[in-house]
Coordinates of N, CA and C in Angstrom, one line a residue:
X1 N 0.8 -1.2 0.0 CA 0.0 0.0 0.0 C 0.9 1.3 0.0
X2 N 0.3 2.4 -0.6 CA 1.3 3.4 -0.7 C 1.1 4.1 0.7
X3 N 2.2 4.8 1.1 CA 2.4 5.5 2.3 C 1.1 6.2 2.6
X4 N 0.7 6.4 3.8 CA -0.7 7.5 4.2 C -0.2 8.2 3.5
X5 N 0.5 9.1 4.0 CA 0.9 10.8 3.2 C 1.0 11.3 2.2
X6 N 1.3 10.1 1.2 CA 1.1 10.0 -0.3 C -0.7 9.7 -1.0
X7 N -1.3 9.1 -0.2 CA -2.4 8.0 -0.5 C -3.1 9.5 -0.2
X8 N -3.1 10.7 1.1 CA -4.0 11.8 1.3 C -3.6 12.6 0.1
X9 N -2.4 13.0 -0.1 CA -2.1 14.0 -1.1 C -2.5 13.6 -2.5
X10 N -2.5 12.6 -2.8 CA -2.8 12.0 -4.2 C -4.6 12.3 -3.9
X11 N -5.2 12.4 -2.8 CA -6.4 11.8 -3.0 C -7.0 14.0 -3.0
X12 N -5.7 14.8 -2.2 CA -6.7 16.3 -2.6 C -6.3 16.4 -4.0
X13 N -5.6 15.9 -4.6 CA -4.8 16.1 -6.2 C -6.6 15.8 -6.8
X14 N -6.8 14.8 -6.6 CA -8.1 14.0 -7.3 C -9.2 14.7 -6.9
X15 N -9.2 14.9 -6.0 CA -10.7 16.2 -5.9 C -10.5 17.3 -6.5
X16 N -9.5 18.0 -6.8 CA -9.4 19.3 -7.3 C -9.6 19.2 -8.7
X17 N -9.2 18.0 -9.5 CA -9.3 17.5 -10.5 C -10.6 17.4 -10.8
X18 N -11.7 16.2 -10.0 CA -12.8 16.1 -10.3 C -13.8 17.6 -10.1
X19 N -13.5 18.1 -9.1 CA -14.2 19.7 -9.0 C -14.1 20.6 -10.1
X20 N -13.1 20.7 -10.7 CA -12.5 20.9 -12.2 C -13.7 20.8 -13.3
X21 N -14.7 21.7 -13.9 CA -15.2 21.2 -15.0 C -14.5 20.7 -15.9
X22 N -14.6 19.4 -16.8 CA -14.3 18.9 -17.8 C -14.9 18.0 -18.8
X23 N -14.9 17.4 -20.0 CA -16.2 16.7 -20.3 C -17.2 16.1 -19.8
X24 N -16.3 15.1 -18.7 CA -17.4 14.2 -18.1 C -18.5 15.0 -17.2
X25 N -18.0 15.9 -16.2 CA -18.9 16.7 -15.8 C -20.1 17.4 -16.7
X26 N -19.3 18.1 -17.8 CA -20.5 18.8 -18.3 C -21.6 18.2 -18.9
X27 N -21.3 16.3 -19.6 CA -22.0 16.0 -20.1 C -22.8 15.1 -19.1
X28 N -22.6 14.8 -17.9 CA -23.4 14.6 -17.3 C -24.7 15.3 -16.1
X29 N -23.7 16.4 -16.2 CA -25.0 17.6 -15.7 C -25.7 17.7 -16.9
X30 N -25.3 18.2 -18.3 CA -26.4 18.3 -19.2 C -27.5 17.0 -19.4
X31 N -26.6 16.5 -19.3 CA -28.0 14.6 -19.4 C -28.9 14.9 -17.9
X32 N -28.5 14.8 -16.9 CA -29.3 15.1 -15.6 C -30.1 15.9 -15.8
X33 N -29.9 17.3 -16.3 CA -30.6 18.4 -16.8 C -32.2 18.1 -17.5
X34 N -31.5 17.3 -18.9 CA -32.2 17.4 -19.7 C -33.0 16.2 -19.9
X35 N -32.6 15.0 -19.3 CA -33.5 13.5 -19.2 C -33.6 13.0 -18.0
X36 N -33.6 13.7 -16.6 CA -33.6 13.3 -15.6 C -32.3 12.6 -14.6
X37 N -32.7 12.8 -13.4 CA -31.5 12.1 -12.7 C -30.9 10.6 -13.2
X38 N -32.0 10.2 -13.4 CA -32.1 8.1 -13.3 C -30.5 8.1 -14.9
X39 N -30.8 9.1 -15.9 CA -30.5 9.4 -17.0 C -29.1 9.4 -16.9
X40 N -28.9 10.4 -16.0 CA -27.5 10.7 -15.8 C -26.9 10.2 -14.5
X41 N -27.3 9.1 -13.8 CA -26.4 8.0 -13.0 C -26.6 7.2 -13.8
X42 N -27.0 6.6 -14.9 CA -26.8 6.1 -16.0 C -25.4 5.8 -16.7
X43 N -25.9 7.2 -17.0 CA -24.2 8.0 -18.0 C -23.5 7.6 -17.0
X44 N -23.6 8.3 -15.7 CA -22.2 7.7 -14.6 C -21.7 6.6 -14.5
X45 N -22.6 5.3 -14.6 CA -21.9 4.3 -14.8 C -20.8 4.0 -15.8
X46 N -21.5 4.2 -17.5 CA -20.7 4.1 -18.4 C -19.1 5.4 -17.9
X47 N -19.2 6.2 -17.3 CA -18.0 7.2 -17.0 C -17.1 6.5 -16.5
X48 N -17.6 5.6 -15.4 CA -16.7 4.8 -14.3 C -16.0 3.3 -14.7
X49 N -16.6 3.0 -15.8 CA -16.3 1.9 -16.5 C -15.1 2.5 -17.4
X50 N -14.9 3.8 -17.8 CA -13.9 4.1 -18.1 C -12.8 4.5 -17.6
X51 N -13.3 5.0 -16.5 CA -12.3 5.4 -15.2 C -10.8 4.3 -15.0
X52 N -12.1 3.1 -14.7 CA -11.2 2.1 -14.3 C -10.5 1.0 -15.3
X53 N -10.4 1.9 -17.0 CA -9.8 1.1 -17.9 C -8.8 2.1 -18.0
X54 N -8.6 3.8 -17.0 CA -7.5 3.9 -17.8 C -6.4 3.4 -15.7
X55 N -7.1 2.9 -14.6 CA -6.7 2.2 -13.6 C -5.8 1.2 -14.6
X56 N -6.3 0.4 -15.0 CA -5.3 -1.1 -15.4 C -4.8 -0.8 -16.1
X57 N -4.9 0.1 -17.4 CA -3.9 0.6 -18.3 C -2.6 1.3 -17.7
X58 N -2.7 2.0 -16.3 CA -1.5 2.6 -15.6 C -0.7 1.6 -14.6
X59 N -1.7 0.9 -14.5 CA -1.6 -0.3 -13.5 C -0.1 -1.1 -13.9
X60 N -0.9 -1.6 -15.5 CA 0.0 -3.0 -15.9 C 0.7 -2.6 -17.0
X61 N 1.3 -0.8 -16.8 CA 2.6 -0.3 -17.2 C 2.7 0.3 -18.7
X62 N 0.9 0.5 -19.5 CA 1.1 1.3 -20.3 C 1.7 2.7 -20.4
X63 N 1.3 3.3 -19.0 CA 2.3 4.6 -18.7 C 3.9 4.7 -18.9
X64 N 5.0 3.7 -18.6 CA 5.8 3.5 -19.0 C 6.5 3.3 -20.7
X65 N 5.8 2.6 -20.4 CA 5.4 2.5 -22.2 C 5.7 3.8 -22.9
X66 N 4.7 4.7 -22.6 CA 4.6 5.8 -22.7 C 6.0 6.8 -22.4
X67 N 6.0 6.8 -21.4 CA 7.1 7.5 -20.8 C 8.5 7.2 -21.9
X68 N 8.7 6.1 -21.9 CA 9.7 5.9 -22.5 C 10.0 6.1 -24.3
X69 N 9.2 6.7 -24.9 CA 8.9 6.9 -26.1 C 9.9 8.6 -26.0
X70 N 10.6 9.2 -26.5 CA 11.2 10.5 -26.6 C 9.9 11.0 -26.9
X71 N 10.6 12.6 -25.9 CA 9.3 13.8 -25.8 C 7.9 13.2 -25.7
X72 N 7.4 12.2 -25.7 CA 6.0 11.3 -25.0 C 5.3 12.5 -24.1
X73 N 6.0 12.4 -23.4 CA 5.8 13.0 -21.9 C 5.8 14.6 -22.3
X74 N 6.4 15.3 -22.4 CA 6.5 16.5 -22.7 C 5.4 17.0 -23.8
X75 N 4.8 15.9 -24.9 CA 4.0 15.7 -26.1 C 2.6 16.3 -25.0
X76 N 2.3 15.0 -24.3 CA 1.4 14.7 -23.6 C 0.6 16.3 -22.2
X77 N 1.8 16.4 -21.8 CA 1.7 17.3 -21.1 C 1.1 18.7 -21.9
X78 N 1.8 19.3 -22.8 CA 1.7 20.3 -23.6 C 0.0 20.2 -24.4
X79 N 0.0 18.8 -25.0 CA -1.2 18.7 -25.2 C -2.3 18.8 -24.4
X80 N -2.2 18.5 -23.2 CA -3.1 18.8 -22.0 C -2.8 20.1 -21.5
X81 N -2.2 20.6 -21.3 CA -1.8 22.4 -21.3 C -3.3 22.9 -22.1
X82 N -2.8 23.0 -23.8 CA -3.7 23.0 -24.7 C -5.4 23.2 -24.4
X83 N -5.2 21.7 -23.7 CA -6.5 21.3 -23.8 C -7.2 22.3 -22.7
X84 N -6.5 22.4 -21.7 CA -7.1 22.9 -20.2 C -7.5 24.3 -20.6
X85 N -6.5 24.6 -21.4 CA -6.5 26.7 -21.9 C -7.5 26.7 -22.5
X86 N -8.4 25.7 -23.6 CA -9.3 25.5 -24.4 C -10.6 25.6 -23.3
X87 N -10.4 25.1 -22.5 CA -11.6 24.9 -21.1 C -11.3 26.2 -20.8
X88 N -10.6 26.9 -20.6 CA -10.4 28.2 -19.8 C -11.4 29.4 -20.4
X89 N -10.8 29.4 -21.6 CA -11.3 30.2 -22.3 C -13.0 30.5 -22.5
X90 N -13.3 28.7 -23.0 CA -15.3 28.8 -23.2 C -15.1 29.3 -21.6
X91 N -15.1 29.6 -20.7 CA -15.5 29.8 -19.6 C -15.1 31.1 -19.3
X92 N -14.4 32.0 -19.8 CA -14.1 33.3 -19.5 C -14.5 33.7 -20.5
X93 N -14.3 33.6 -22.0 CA -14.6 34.5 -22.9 C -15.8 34.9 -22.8
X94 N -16.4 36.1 -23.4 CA -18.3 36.8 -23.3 C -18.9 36.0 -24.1
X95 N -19.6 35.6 -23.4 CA -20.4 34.6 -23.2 C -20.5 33.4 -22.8
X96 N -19.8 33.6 -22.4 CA -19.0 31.7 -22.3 C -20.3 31.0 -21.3
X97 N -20.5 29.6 -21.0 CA -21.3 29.5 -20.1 C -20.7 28.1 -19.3
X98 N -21.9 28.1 -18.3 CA -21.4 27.7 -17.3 C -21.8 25.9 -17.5
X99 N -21.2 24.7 -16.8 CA -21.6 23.3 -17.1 C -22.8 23.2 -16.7
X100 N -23.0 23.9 -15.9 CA -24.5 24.1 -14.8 C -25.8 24.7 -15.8
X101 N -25.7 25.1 -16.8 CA -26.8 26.1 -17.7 C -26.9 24.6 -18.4
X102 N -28.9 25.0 -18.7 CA -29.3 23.4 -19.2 C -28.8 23.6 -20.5
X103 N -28.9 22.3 -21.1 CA -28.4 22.2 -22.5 C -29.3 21.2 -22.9
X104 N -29.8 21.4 -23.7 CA -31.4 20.3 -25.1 C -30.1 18.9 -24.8
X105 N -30.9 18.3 -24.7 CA -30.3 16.6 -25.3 C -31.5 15.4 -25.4
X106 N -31.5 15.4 -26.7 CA -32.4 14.2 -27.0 C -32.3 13.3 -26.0
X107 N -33.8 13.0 -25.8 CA -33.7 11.5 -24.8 C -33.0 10.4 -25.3
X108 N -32.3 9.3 -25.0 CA -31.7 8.2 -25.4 C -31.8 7.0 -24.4
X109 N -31.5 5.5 -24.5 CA -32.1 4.8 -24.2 C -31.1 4.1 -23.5
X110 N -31.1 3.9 -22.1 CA -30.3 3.4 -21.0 C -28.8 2.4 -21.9
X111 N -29.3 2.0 -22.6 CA -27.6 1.7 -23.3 C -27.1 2.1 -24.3
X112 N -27.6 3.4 -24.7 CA -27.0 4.8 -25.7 C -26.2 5.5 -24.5
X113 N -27.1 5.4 -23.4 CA -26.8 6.3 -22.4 C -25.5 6.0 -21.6
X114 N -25.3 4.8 -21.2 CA -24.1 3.5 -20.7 C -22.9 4.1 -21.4
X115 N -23.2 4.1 -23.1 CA -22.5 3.9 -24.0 C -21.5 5.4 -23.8
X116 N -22.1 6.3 -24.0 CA -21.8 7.7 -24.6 C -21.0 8.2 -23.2
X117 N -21.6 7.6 -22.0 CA -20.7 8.1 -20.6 C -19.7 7.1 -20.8
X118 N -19.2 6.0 -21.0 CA -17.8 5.4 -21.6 C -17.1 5.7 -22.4
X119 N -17.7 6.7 -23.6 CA -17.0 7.4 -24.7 C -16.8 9.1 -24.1
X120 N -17.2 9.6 -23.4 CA -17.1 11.2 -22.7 C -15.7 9.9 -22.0
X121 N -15.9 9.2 -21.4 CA -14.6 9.4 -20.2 C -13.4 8.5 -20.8
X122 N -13.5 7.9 -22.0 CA -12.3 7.4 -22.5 C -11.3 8.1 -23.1
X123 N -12.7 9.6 -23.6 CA -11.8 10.5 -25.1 C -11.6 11.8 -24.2
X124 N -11.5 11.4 -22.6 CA -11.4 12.9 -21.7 C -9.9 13.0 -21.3
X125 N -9.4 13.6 -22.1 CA -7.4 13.8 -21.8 C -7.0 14.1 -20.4
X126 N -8.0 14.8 -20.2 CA -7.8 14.9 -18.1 C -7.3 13.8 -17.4
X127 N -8.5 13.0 -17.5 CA -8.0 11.8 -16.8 C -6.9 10.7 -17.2
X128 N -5.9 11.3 -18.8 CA -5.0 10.4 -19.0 C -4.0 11.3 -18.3
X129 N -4.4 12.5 -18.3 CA -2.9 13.5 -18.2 C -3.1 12.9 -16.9
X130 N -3.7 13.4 -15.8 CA -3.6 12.5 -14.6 C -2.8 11.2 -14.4
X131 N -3.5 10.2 -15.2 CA -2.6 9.1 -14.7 C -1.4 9.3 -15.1
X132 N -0.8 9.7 -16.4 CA 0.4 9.7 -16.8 C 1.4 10.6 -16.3
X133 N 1.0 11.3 -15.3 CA 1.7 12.7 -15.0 C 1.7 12.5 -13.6
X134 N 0.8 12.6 -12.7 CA 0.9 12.2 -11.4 C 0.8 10.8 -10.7
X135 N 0.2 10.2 -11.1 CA 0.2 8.5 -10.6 C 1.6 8.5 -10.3
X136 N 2.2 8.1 -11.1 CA 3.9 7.8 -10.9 C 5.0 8.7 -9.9
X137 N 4.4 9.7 -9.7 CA 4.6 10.6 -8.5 C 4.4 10.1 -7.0
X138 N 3.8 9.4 -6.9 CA 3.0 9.2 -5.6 C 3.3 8.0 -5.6
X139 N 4.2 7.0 -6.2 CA 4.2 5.7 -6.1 C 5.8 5.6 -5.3
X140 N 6.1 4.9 -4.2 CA 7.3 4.5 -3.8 C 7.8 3.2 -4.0
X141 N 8.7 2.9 -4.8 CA 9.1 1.2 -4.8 C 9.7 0.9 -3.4
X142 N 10.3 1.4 -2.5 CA 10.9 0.7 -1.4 C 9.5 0.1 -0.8
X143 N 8.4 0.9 -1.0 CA 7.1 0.8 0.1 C 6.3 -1.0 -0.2
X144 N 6.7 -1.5 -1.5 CA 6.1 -3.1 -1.8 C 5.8 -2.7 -3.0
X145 N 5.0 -3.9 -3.9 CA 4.8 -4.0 -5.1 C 4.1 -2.5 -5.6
X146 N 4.9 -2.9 -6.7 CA 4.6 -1.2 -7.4 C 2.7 -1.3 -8.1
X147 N 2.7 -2.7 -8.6 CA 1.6 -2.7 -9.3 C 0.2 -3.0 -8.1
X148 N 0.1 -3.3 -7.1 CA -0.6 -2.6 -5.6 C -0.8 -1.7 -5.8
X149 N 0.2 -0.8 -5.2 CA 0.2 1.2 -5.0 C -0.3 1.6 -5.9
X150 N 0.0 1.2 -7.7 CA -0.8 1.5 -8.6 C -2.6 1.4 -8.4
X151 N -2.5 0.1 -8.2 CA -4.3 -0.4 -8.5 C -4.6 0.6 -6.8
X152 N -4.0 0.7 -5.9 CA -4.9 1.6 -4.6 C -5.0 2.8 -4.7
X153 N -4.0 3.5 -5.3 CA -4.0 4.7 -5.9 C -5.4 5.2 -7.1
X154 N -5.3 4.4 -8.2 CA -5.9 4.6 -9.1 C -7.3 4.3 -8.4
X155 N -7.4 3.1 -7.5 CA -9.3 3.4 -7.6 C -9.5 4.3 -6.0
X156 N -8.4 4.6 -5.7 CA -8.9 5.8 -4.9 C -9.3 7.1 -5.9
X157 N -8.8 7.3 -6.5 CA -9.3 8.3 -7.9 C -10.5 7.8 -8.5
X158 N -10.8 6.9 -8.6 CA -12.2 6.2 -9.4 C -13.3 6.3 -8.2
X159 N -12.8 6.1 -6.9 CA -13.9 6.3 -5.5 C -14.5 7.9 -5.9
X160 N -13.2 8.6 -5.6 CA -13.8 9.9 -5.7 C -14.0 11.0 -6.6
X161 N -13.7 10.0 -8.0 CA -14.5 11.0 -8.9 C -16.2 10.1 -9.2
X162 N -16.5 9.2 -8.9 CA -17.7 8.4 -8.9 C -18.8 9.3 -8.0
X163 N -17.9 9.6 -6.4 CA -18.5 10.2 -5.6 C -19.2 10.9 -5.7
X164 N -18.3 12.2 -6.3 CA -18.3 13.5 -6.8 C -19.4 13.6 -7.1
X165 N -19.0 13.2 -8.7 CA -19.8 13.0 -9.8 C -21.6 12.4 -8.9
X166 N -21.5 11.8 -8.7 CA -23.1 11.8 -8.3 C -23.5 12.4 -7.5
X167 N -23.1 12.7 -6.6 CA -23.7 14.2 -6.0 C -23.9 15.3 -6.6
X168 N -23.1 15.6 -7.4 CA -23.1 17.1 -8.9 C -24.4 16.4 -9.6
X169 N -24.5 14.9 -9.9 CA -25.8 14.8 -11.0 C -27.1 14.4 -10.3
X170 N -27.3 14.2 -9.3 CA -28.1 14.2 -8.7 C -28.5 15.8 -8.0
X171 N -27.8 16.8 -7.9 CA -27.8 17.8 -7.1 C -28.1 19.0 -8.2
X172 N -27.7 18.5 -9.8 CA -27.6 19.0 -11.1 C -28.9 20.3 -10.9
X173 N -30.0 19.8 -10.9 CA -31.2 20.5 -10.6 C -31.3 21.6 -10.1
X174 N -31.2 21.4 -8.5 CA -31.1 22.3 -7.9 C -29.7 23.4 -8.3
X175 N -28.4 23.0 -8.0 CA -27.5 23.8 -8.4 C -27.6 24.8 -9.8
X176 N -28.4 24.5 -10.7 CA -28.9 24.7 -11.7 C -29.6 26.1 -11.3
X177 N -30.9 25.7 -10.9 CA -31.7 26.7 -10.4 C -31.3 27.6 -9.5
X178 N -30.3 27.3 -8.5 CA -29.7 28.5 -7.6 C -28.9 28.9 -8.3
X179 N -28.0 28.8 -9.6 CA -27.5 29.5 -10.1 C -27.8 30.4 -11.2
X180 N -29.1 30.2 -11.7 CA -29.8 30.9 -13.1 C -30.2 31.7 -12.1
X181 N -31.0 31.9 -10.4 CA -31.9 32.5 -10.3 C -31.1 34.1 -9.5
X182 N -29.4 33.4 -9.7 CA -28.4 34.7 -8.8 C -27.3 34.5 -10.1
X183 N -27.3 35.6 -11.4 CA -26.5 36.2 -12.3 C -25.2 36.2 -11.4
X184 N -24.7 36.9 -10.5 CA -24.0 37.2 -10.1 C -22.8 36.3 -9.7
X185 N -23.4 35.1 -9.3 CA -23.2 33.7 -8.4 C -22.8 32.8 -10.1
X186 N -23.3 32.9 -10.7 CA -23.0 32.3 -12.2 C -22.0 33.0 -13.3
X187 N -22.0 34.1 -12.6 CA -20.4 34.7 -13.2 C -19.2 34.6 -12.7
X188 N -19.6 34.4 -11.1 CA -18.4 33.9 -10.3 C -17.8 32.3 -10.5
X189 N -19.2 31.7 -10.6 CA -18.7 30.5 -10.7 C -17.8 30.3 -12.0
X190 N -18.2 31.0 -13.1 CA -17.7 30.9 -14.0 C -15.9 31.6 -14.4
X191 N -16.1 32.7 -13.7 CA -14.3 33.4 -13.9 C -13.6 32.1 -12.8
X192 N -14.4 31.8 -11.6 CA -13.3 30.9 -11.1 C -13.0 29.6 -11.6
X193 N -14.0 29.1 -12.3 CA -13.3 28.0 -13.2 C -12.2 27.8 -14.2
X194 N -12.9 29.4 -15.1 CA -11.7 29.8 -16.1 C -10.2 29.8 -15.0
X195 N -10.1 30.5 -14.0 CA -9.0 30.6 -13.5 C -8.3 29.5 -13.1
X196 N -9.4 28.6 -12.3 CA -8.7 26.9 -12.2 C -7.9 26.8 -13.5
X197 N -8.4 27.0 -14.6 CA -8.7 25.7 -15.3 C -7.1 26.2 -16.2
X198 N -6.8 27.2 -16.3 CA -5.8 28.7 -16.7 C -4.4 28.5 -16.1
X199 N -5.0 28.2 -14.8 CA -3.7 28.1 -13.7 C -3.1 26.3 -13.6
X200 N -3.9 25.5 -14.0 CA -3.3 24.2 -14.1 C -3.3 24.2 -15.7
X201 N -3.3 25.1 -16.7 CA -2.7 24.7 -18.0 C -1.3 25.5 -18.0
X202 N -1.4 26.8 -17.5 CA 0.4 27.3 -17.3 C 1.1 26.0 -16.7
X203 N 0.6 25.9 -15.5 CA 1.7 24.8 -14.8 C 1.9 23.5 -15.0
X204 N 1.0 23.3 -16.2 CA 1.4 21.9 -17.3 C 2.1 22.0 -17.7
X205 N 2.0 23.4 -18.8 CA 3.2 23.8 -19.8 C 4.8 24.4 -19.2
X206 N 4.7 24.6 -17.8 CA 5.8 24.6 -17.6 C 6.4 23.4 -17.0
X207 N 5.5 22.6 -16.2 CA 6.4 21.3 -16.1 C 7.2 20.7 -17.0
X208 N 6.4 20.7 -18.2 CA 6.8 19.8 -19.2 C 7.7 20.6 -20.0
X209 N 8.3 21.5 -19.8 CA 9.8 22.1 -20.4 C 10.9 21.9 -19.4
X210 N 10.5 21.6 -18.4 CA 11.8 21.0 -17.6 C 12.8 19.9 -18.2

């Protein structure tokens, strides 16, 4: 098992992450929004099924894999920089809006639904930059098998973005409505996202010129 001190710090890393708007979030508030709760703990499942494909992929050393490829890492990183500035922006620019503002979505049918929350969390670069960037951080080989620390690591990240996540889509509604019914409260939320989202794309892009 990886050290407490490692296992807590890895686990605020993962909340700040899942707090973080990013596809999976937005497209399951908009499903909850738009077809109901039942709709979007639906979608959650297919999310979590992805979660824990990119767990065994980090697990049983595709990260290395990775790592070991010239500039891989640096590729990777910068492309997630990219991506995070891309989130920053719809969220600061005028008009930008918030994950929380409803959005139309055709109804679909509990295994369209399965489906499309396995495809939002497979093609979501967050959660690879994560594993590929921090997992391996937090892992000590003196402490026992590396591929343990991996698998306890990784579904402590799957615990608490599952968590999260269904509290936000079950709470989707309401948070919704206290946010349309206070402008003010929906601009805030919104510059502070851009700023998250701004401030962990600088500090991708300068990791990864080290």
């Amino acid at each position: 098992m990886p050290d407490l001190s490692h296992l807590l710090g890895f686990a605020l890393v993962c909340l700040g992450m899942v707090l973080t708007p990013g596809p999976n979030m937005v497209y399951l508030v908009s499903r909850s929004l738009s077809q109901g709760v039942r709709a979007g703990l639906i979608s959650l499942c297919g999310v979590a099924l992805g979660l824990v494909f990119f767990v065994l992929c980090a697990a049983l050393g595709i990260t290395a894999l990775l790592m070991a490829v010239p500039y891989a890492y640096e590729a990777l990183c910068f492309g997630g920089a990219v991506y995070l500035a891309y989130l920053a922006w719809q969220a600061l620019r005028p008009g930008g809006r918030s994950p929380f503002e409803v959005r139309a979505l055709p109804p679909s049918s509990p295994r369209r639904l399965f489906s499309m929350g396995l495809l939002t969390s497979l093609l979501n670069p967050k959660i690879a930059v994560l594993y590929l960037s921090l997992l391996p951080q937090f892992i000590d080989p003196e402490r026992g098998h590396v591929l343990a620390q991996s698998l306890a690591l990784g579904f402590t990240q799957v615990g608490i973005s599952i968590t999260v996540n269904a509290l936000i889509t079950v709470m989707a509604g309401s948070i919704a409505v206290f946010l349309m019914q206070r402008p003010r409260w929906m601009a805030a939320q919104r510059i502070l996202m851009g700023s998250v989202l701004g401030a962990l794309a600088l500090r991708m892009a300068l990791e990864a010129r080290r």
